[in-house]
mmCIF file of N, CA and C in Angstrom:
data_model
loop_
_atom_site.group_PDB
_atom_site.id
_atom_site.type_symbol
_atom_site.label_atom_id
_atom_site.label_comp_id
_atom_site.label_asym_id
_atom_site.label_seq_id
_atom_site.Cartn_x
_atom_site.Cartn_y
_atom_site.Cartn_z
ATOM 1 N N UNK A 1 0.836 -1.175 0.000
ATOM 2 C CA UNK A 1 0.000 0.000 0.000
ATOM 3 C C UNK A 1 0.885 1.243 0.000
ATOM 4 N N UNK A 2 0.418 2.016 -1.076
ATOM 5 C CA UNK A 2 1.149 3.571 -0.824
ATOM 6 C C UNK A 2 0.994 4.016 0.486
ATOM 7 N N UNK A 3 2.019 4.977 1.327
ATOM 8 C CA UNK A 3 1.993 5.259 2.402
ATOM 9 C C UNK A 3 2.066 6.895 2.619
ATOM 10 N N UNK A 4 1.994 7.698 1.142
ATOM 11 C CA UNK A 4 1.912 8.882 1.395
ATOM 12 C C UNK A 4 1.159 9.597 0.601
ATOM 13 N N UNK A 5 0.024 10.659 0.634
ATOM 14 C CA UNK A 5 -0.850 11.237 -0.218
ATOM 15 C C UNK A 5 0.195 12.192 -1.792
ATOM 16 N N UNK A 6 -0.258 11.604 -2.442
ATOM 17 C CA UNK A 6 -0.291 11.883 -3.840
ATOM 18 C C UNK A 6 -0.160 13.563 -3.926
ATOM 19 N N UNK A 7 -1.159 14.283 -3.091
ATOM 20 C CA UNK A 7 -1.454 15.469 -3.236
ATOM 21 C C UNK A 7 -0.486 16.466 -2.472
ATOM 22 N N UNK A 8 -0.503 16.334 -1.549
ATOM 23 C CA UNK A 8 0.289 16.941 0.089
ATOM 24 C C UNK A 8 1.017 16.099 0.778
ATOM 25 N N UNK A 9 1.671 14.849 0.287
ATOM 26 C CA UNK A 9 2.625 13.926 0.802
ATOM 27 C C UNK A 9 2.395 13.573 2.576
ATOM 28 N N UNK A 10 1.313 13.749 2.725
ATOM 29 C CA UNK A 10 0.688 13.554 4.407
ATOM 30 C C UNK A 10 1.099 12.076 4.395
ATOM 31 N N UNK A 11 0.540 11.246 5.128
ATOM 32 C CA UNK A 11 0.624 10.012 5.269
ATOM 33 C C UNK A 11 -0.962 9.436 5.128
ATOM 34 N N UNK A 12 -1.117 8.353 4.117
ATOM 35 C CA UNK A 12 -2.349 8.087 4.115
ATOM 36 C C UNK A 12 -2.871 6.908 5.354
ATOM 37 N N UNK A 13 -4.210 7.400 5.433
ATOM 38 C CA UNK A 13 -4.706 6.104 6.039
ATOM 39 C C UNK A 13 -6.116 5.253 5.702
ATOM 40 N N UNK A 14 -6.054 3.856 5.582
ATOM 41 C CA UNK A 14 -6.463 2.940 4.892
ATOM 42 C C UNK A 14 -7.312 2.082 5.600
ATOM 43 N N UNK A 15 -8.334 2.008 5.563
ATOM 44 C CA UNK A 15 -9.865 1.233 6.037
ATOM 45 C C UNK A 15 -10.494 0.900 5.417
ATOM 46 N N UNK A 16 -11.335 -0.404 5.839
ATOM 47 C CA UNK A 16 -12.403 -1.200 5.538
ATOM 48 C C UNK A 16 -13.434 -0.789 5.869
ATOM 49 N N UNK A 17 -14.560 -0.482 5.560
ATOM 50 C CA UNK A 17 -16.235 0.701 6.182
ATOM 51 C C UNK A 17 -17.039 -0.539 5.256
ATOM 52 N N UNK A 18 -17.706 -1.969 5.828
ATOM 53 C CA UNK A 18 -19.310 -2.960 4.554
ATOM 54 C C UNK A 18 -18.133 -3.163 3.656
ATOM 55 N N UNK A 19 -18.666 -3.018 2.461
ATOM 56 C CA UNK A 19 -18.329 -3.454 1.254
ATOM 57 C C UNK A 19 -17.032 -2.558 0.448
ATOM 58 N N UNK A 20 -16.516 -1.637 1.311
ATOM 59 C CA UNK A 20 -15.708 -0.643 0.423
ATOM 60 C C UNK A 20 -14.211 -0.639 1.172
ATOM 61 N N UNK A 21 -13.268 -0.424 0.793
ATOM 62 C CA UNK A 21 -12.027 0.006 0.704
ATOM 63 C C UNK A 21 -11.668 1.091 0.730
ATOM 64 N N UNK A 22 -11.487 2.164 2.011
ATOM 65 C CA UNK A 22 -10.995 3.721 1.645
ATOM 66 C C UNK A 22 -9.700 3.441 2.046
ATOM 67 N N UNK A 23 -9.212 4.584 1.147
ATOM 68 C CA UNK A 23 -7.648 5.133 1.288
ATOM 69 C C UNK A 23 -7.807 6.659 1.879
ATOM 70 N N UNK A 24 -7.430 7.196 2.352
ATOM 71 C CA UNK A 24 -7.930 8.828 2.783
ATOM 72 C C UNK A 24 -6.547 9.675 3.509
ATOM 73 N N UNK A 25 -6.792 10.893 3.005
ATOM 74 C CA UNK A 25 -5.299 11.443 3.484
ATOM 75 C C UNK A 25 -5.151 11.808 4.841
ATOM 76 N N UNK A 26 -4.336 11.887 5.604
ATOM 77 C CA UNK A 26 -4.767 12.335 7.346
ATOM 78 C C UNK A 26 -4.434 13.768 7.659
ATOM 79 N N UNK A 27 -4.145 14.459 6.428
ATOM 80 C CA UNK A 27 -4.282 15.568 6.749
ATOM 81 C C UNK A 27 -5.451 16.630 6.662
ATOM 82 N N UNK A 28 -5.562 17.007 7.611
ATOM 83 C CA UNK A 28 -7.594 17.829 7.439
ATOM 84 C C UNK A 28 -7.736 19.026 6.484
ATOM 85 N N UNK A 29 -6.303 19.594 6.060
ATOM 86 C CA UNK A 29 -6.253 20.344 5.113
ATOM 87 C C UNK A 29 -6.332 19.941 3.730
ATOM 88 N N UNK A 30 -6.443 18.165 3.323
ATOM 89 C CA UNK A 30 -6.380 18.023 1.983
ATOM 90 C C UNK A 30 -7.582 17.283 2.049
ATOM 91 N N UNK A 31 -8.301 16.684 0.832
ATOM 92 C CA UNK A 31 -9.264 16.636 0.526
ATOM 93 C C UNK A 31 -9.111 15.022 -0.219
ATOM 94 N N UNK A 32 -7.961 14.533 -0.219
ATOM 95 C CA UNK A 32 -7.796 13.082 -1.040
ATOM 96 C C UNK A 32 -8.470 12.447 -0.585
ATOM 97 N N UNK A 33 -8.655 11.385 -1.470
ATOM 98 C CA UNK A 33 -9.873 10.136 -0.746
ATOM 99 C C UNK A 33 -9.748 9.200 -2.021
ATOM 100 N N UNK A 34 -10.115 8.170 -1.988
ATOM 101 C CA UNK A 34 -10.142 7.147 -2.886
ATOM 102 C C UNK A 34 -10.717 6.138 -2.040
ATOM 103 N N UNK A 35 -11.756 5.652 -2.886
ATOM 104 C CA UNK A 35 -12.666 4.182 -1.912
ATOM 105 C C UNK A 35 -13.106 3.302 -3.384
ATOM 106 N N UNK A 36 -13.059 2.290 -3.061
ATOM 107 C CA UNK A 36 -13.231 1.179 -3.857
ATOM 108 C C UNK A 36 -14.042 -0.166 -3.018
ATOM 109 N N UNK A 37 -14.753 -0.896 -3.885
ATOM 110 C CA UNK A 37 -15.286 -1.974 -3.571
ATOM 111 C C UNK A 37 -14.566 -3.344 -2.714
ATOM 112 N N UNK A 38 -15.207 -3.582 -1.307
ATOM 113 C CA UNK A 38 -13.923 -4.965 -1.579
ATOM 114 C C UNK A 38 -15.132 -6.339 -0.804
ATOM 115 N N UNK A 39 -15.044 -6.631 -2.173
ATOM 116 C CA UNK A 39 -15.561 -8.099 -2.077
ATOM 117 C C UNK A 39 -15.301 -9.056 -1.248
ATOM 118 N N UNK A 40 -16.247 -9.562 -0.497
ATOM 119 C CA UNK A 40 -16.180 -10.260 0.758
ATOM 120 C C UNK A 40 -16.181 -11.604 0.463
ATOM 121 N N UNK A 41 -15.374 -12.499 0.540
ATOM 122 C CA UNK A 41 -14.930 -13.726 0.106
ATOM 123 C C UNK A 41 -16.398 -14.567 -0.328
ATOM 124 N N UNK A 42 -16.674 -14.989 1.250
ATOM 125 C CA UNK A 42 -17.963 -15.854 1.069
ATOM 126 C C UNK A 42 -18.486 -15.450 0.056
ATOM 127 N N UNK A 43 -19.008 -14.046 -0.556
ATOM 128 C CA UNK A 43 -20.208 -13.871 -0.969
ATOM 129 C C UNK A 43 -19.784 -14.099 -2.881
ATOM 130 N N UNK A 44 -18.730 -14.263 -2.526
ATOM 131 C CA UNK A 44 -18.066 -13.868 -4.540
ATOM 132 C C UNK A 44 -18.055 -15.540 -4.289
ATOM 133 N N UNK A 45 -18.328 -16.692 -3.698
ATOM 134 C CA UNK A 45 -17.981 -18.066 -4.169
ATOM 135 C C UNK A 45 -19.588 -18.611 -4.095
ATOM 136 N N UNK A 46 -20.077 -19.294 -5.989
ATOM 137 C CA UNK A 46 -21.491 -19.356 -6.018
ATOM 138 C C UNK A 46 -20.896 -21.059 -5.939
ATOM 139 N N UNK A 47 -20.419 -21.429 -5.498
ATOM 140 C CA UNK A 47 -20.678 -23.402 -5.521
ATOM 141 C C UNK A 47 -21.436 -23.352 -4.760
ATOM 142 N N UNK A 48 -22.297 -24.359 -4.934
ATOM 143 C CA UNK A 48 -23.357 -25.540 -3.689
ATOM 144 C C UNK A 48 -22.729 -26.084 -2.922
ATOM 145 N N UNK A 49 -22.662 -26.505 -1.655
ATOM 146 C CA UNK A 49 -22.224 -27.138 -0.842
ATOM 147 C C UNK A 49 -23.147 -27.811 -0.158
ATOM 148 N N UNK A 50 -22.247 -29.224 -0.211
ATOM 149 C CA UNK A 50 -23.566 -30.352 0.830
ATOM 150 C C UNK A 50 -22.456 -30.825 2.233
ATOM 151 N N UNK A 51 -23.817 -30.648 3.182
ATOM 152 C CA UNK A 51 -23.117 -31.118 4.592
ATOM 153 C C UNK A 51 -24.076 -32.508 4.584
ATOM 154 N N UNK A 52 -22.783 -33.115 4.927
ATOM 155 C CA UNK A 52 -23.526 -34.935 5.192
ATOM 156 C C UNK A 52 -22.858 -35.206 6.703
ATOM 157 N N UNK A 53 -23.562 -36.107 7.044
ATOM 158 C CA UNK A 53 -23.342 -36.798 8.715
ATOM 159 C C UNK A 53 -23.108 -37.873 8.736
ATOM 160 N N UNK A 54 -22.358 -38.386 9.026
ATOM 161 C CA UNK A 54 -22.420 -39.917 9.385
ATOM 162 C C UNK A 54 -22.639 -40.333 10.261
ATOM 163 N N UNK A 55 -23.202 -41.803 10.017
ATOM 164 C CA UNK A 55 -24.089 -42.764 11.002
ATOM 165 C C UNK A 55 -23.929 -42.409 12.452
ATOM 166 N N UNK A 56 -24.846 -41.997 13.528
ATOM 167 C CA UNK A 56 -24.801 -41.431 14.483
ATOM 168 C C UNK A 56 -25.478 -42.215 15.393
ATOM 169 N N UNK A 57 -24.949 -43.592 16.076
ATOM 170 C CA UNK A 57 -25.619 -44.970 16.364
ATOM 171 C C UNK A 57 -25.871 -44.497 18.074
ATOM 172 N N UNK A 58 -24.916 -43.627 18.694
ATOM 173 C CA UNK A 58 -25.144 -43.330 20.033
ATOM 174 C C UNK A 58 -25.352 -42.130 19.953
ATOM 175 N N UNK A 59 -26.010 -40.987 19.048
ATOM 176 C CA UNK A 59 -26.644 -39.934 19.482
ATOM 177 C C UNK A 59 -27.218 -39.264 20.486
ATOM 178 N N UNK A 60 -27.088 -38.483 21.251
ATOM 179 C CA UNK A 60 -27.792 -38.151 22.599
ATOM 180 C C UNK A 60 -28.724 -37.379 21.959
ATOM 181 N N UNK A 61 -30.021 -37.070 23.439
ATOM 182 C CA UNK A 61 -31.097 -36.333 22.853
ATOM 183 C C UNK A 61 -30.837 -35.091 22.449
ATOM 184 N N UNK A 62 -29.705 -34.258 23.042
ATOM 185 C CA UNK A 62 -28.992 -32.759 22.421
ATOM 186 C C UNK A 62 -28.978 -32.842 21.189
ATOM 187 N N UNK A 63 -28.331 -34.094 20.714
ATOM 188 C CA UNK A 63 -27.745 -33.791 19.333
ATOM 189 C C UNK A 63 -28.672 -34.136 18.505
ATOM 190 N N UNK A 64 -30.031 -35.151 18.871
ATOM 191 C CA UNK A 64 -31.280 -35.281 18.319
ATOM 192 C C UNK A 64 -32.301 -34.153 18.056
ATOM 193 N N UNK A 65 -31.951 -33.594 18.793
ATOM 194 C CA UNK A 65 -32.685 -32.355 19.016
ATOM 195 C C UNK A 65 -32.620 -31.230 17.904
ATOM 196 N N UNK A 66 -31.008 -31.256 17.758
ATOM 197 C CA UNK A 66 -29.877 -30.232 16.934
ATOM 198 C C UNK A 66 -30.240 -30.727 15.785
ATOM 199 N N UNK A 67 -30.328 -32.175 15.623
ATOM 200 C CA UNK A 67 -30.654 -32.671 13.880
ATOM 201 C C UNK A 67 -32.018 -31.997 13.816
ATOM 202 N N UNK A 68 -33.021 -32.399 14.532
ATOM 203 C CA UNK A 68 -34.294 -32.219 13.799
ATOM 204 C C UNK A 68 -35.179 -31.218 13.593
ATOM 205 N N UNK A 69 -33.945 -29.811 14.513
ATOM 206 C CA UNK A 69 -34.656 -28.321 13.899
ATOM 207 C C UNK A 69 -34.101 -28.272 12.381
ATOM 208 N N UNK A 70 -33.091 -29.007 11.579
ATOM 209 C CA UNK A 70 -33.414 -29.269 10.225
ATOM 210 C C UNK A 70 -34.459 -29.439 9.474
ATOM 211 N N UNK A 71 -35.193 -30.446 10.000
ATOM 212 C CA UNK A 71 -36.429 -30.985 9.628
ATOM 213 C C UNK A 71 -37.701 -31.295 10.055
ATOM 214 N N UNK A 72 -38.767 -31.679 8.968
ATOM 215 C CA UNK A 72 -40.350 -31.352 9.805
ATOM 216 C C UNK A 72 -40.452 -32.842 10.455
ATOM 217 N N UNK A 73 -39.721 -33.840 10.251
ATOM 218 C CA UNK A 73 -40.402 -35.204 10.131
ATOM 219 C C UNK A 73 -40.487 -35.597 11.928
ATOM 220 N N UNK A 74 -39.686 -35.335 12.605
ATOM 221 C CA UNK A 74 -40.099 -35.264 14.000
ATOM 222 C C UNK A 74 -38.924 -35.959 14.622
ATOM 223 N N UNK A 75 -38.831 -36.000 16.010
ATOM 224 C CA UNK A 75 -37.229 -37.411 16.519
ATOM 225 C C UNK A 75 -37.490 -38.620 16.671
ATOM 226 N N UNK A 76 -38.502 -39.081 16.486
ATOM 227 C CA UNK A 76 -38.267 -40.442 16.104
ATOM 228 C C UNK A 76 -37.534 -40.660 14.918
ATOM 229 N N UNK A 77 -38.310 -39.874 13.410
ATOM 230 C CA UNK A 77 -37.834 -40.053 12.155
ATOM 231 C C UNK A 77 -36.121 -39.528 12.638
ATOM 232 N N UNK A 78 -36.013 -38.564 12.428
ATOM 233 C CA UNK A 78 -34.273 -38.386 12.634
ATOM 234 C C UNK A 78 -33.356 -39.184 13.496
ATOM 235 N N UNK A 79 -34.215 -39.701 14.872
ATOM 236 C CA UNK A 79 -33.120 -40.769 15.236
ATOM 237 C C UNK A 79 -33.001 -41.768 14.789
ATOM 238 N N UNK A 80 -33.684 -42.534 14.184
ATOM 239 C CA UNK A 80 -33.919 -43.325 13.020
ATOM 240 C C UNK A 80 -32.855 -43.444 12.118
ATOM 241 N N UNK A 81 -33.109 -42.166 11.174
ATOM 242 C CA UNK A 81 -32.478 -41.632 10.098
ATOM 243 C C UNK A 81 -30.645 -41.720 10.364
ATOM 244 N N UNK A 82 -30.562 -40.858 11.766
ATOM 245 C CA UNK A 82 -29.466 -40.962 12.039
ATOM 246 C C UNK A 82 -28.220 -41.737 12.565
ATOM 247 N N UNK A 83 -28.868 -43.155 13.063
ATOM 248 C CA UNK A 83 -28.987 -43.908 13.254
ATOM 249 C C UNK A 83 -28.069 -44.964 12.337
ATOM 250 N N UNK A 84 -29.090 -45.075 11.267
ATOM 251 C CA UNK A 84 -28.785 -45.656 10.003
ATOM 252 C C UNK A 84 -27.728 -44.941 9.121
ATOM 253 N N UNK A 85 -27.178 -43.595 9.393
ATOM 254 C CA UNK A 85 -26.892 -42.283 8.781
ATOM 255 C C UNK A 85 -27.248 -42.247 7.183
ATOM 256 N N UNK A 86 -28.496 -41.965 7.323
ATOM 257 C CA UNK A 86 -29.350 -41.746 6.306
ATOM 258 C C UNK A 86 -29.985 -40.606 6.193
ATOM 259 N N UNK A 87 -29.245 -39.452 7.142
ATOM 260 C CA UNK A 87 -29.979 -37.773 7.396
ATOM 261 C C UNK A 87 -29.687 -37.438 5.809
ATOM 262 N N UNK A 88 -30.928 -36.810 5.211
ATOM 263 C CA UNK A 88 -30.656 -35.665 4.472
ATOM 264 C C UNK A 88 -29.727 -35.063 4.362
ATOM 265 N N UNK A 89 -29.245 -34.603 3.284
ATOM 266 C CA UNK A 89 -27.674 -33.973 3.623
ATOM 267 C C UNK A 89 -28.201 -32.348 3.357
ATOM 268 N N UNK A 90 -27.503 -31.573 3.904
ATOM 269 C CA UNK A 90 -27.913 -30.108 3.867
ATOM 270 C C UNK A 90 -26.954 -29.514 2.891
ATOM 271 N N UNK A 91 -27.476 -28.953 2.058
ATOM 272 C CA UNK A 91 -27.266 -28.331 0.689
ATOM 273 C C UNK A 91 -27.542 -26.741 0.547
ATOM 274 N N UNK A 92 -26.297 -25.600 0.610
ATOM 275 C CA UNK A 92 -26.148 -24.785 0.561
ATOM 276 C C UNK A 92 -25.310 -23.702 -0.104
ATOM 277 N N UNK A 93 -25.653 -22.473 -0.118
ATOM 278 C CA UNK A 93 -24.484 -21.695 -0.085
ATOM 279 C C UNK A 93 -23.418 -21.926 0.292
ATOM 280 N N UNK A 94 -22.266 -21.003 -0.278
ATOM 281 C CA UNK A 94 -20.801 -20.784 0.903
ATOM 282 C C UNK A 94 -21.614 -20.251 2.454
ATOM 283 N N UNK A 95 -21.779 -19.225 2.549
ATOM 284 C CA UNK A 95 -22.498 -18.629 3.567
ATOM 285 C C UNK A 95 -23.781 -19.610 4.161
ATOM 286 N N UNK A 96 -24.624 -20.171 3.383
ATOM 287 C CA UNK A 96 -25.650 -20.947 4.868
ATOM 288 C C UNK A 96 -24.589 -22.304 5.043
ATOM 289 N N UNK A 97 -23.611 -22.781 4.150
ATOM 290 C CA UNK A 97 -22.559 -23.766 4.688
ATOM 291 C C UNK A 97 -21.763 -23.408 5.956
ATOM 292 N N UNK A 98 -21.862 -22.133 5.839
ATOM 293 C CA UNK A 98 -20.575 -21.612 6.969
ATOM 294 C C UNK A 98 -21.724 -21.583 8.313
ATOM 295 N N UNK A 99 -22.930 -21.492 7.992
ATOM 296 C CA UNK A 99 -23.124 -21.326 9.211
ATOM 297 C C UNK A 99 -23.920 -22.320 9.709
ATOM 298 N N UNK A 100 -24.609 -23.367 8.580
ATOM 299 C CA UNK A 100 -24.893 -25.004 9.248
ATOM 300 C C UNK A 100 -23.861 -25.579 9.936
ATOM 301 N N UNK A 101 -22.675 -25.274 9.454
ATOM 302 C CA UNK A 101 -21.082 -26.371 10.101
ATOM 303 C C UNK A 101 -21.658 -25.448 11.496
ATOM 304 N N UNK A 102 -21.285 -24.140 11.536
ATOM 305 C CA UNK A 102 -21.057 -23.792 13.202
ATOM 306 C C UNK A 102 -22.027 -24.071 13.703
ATOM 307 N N UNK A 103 -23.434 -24.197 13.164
ATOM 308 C CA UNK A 103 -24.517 -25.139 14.200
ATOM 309 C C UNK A 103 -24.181 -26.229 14.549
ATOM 310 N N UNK A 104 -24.054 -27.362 13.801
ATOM 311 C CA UNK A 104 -23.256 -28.202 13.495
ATOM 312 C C UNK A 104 -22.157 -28.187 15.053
ATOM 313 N N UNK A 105 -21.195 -27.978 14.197
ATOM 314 C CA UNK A 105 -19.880 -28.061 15.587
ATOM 315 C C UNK A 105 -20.565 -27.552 16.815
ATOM 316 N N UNK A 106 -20.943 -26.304 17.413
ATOM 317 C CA UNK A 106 -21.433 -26.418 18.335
ATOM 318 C C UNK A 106 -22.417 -27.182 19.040
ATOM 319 N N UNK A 107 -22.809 -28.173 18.408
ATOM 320 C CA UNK A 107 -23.385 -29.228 18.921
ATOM 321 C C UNK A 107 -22.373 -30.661 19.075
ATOM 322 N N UNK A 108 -21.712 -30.264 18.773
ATOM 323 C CA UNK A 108 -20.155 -31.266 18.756
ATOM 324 C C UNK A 108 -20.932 -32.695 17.877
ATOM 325 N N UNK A 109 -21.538 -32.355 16.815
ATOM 326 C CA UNK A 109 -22.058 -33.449 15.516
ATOM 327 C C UNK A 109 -20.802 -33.164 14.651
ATOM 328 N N UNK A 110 -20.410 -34.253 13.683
ATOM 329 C CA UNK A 110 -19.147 -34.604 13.386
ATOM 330 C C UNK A 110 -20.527 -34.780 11.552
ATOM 331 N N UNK A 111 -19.396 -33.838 10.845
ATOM 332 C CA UNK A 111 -19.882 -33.759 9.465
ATOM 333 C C UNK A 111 -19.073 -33.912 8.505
ATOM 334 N N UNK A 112 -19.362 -33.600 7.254
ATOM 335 C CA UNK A 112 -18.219 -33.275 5.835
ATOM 336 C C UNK A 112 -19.062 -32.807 5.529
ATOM 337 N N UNK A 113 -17.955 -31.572 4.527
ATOM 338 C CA UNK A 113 -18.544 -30.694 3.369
ATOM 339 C C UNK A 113 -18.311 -31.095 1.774
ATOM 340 N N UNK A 114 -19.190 -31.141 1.288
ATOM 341 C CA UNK A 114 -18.202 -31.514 0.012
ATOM 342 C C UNK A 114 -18.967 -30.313 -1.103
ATOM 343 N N UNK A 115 -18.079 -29.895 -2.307
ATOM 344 C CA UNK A 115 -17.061 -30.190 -2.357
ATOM 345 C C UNK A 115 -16.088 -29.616 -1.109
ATOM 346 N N UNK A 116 -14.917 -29.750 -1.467
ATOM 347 C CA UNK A 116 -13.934 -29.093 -0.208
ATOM 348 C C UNK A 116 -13.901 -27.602 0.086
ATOM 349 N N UNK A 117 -14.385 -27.179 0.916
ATOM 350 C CA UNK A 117 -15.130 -25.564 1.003
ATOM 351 C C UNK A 117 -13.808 -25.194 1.658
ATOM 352 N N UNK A 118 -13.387 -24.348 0.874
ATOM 353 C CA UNK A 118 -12.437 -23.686 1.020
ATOM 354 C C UNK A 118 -12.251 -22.265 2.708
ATOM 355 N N UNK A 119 -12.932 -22.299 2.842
ATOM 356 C CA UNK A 119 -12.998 -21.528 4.052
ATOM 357 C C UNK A 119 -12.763 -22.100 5.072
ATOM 358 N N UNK A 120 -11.789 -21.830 6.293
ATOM 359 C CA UNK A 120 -11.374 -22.165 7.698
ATOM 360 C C UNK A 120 -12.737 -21.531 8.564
ATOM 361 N N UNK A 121 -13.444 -22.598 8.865
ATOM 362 C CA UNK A 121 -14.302 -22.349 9.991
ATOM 363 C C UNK A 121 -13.773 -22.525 11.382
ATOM 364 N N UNK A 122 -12.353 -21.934 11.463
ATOM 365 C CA UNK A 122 -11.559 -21.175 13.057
ATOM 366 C C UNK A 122 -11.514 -20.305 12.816
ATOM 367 N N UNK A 123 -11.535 -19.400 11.419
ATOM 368 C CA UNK A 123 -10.904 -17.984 11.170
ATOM 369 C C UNK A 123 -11.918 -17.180 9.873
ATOM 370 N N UNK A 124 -12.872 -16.729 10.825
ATOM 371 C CA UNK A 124 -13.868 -16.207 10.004
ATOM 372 C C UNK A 124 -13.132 -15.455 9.038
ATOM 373 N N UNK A 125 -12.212 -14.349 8.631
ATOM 374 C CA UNK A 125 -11.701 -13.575 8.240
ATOM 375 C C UNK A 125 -11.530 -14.103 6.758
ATOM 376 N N UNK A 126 -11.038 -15.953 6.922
ATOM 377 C CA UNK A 126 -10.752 -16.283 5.892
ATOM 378 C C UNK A 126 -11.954 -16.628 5.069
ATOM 379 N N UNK A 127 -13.317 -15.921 5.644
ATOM 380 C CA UNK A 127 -14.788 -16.202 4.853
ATOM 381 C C UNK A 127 -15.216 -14.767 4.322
ATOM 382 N N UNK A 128 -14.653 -13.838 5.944
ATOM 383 C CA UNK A 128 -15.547 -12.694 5.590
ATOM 384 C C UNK A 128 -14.780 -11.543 5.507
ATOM 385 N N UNK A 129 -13.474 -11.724 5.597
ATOM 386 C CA UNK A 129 -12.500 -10.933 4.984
ATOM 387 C C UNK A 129 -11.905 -10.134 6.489
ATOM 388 N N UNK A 130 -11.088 -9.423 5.831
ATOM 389 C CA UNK A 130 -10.665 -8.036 7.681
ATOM 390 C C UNK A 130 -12.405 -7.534 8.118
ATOM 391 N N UNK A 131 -11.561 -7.180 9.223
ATOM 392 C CA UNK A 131 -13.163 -6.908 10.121
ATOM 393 C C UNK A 131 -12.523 -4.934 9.693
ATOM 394 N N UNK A 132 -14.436 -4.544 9.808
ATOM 395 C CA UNK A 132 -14.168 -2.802 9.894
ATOM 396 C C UNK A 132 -12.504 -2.434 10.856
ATOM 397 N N UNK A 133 -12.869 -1.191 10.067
ATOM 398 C CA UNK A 133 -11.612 -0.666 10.630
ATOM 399 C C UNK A 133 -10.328 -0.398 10.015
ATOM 400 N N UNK A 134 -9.554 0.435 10.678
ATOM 401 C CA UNK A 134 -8.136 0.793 9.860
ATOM 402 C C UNK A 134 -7.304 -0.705 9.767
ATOM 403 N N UNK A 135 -6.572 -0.505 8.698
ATOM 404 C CA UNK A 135 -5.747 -1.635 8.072
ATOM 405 C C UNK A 135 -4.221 -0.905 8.211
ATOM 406 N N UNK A 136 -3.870 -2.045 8.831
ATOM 407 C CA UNK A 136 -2.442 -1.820 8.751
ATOM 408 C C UNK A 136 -1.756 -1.556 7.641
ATOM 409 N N UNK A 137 -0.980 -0.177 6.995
ATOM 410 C CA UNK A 137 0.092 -0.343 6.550
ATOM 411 C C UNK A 137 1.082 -1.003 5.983
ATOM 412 N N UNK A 138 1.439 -1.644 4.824
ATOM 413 C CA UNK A 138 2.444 -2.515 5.112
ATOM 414 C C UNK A 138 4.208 -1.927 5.055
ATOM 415 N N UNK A 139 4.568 -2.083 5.892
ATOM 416 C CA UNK A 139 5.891 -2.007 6.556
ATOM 417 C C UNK A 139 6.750 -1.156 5.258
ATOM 418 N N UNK A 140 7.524 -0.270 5.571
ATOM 419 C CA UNK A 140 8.277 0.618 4.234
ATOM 420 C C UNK A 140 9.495 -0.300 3.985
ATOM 421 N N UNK A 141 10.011 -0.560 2.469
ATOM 422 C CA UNK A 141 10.743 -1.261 2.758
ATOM 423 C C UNK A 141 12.072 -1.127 2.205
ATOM 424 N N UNK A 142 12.633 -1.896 3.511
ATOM 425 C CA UNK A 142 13.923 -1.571 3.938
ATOM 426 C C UNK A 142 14.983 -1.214 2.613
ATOM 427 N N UNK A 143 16.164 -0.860 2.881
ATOM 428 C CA UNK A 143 16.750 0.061 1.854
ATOM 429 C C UNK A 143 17.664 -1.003 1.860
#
């Protein structure tokens, strides 16, 4: 990243504000600015994604519970289902994938995504990009 305004050689500073990218000068006497779009990972990746479960023979009622706000069929049918691991597989977006898994894991139910969904569900950032806020600089470099 450039580190000094174009106009008045101030030092710029560089933030994330939703969907946009500003660059802006820090001096209150100049008027530079530059903002651009910045596309938020999840939302630019259109694959389908299916979450499947496997056979879930000692299920507790928590995690019976957790399956069958999925579905209308009731807990008998899902413990059943799950049982046999014959659940429906849940078929989504990047984004409702990202956030069935964290239903999902927080119920400590053990899944796959397929295809291989590229996003680290430890590190949102790598779904939903830097969080608001100023962006670091990168470092001037050395001579």
């Amino acid at each position: 990243m450039k580190e000094h305004c174009p106009d008045c050689s101030s030092r710029l500073h560089h933030f994330r504000s939703g969907g946009s990218l500003v660059v802006r000068c820090s001096s209150p006497a100049c008027a530079w600015e530059v903002a651009t779009s910045f596309p938020v990972p999840i939302f630019c990746d259109d694959v389908r994604y299916s979450i499947s479960i496997p056979p879930l023979p000692d299920a507790s009622a928590a995690v019976l519970i957790t399956l069958n706000q999925g579905f209308t069929h009731g807990i008998p049918v899902t413990r059943t289902l799950a049982i046999r691991g014959e659940l429906p597989p849940f078929v989504g977006s990047a984004l409702e994938t990202w956030h069935e898994a964290q239903r999902l894991r927080g119920a400590g139910i053990p899944f796959q995504i397929e295809p291989s969904y590229p996003f680290d569900l430890d590190t949102p950032s790598s779904a939903f990009g830097i969080p608001d806020g100023p962006i670091i600089a990168d470092p001037p470099a050395s001579a």
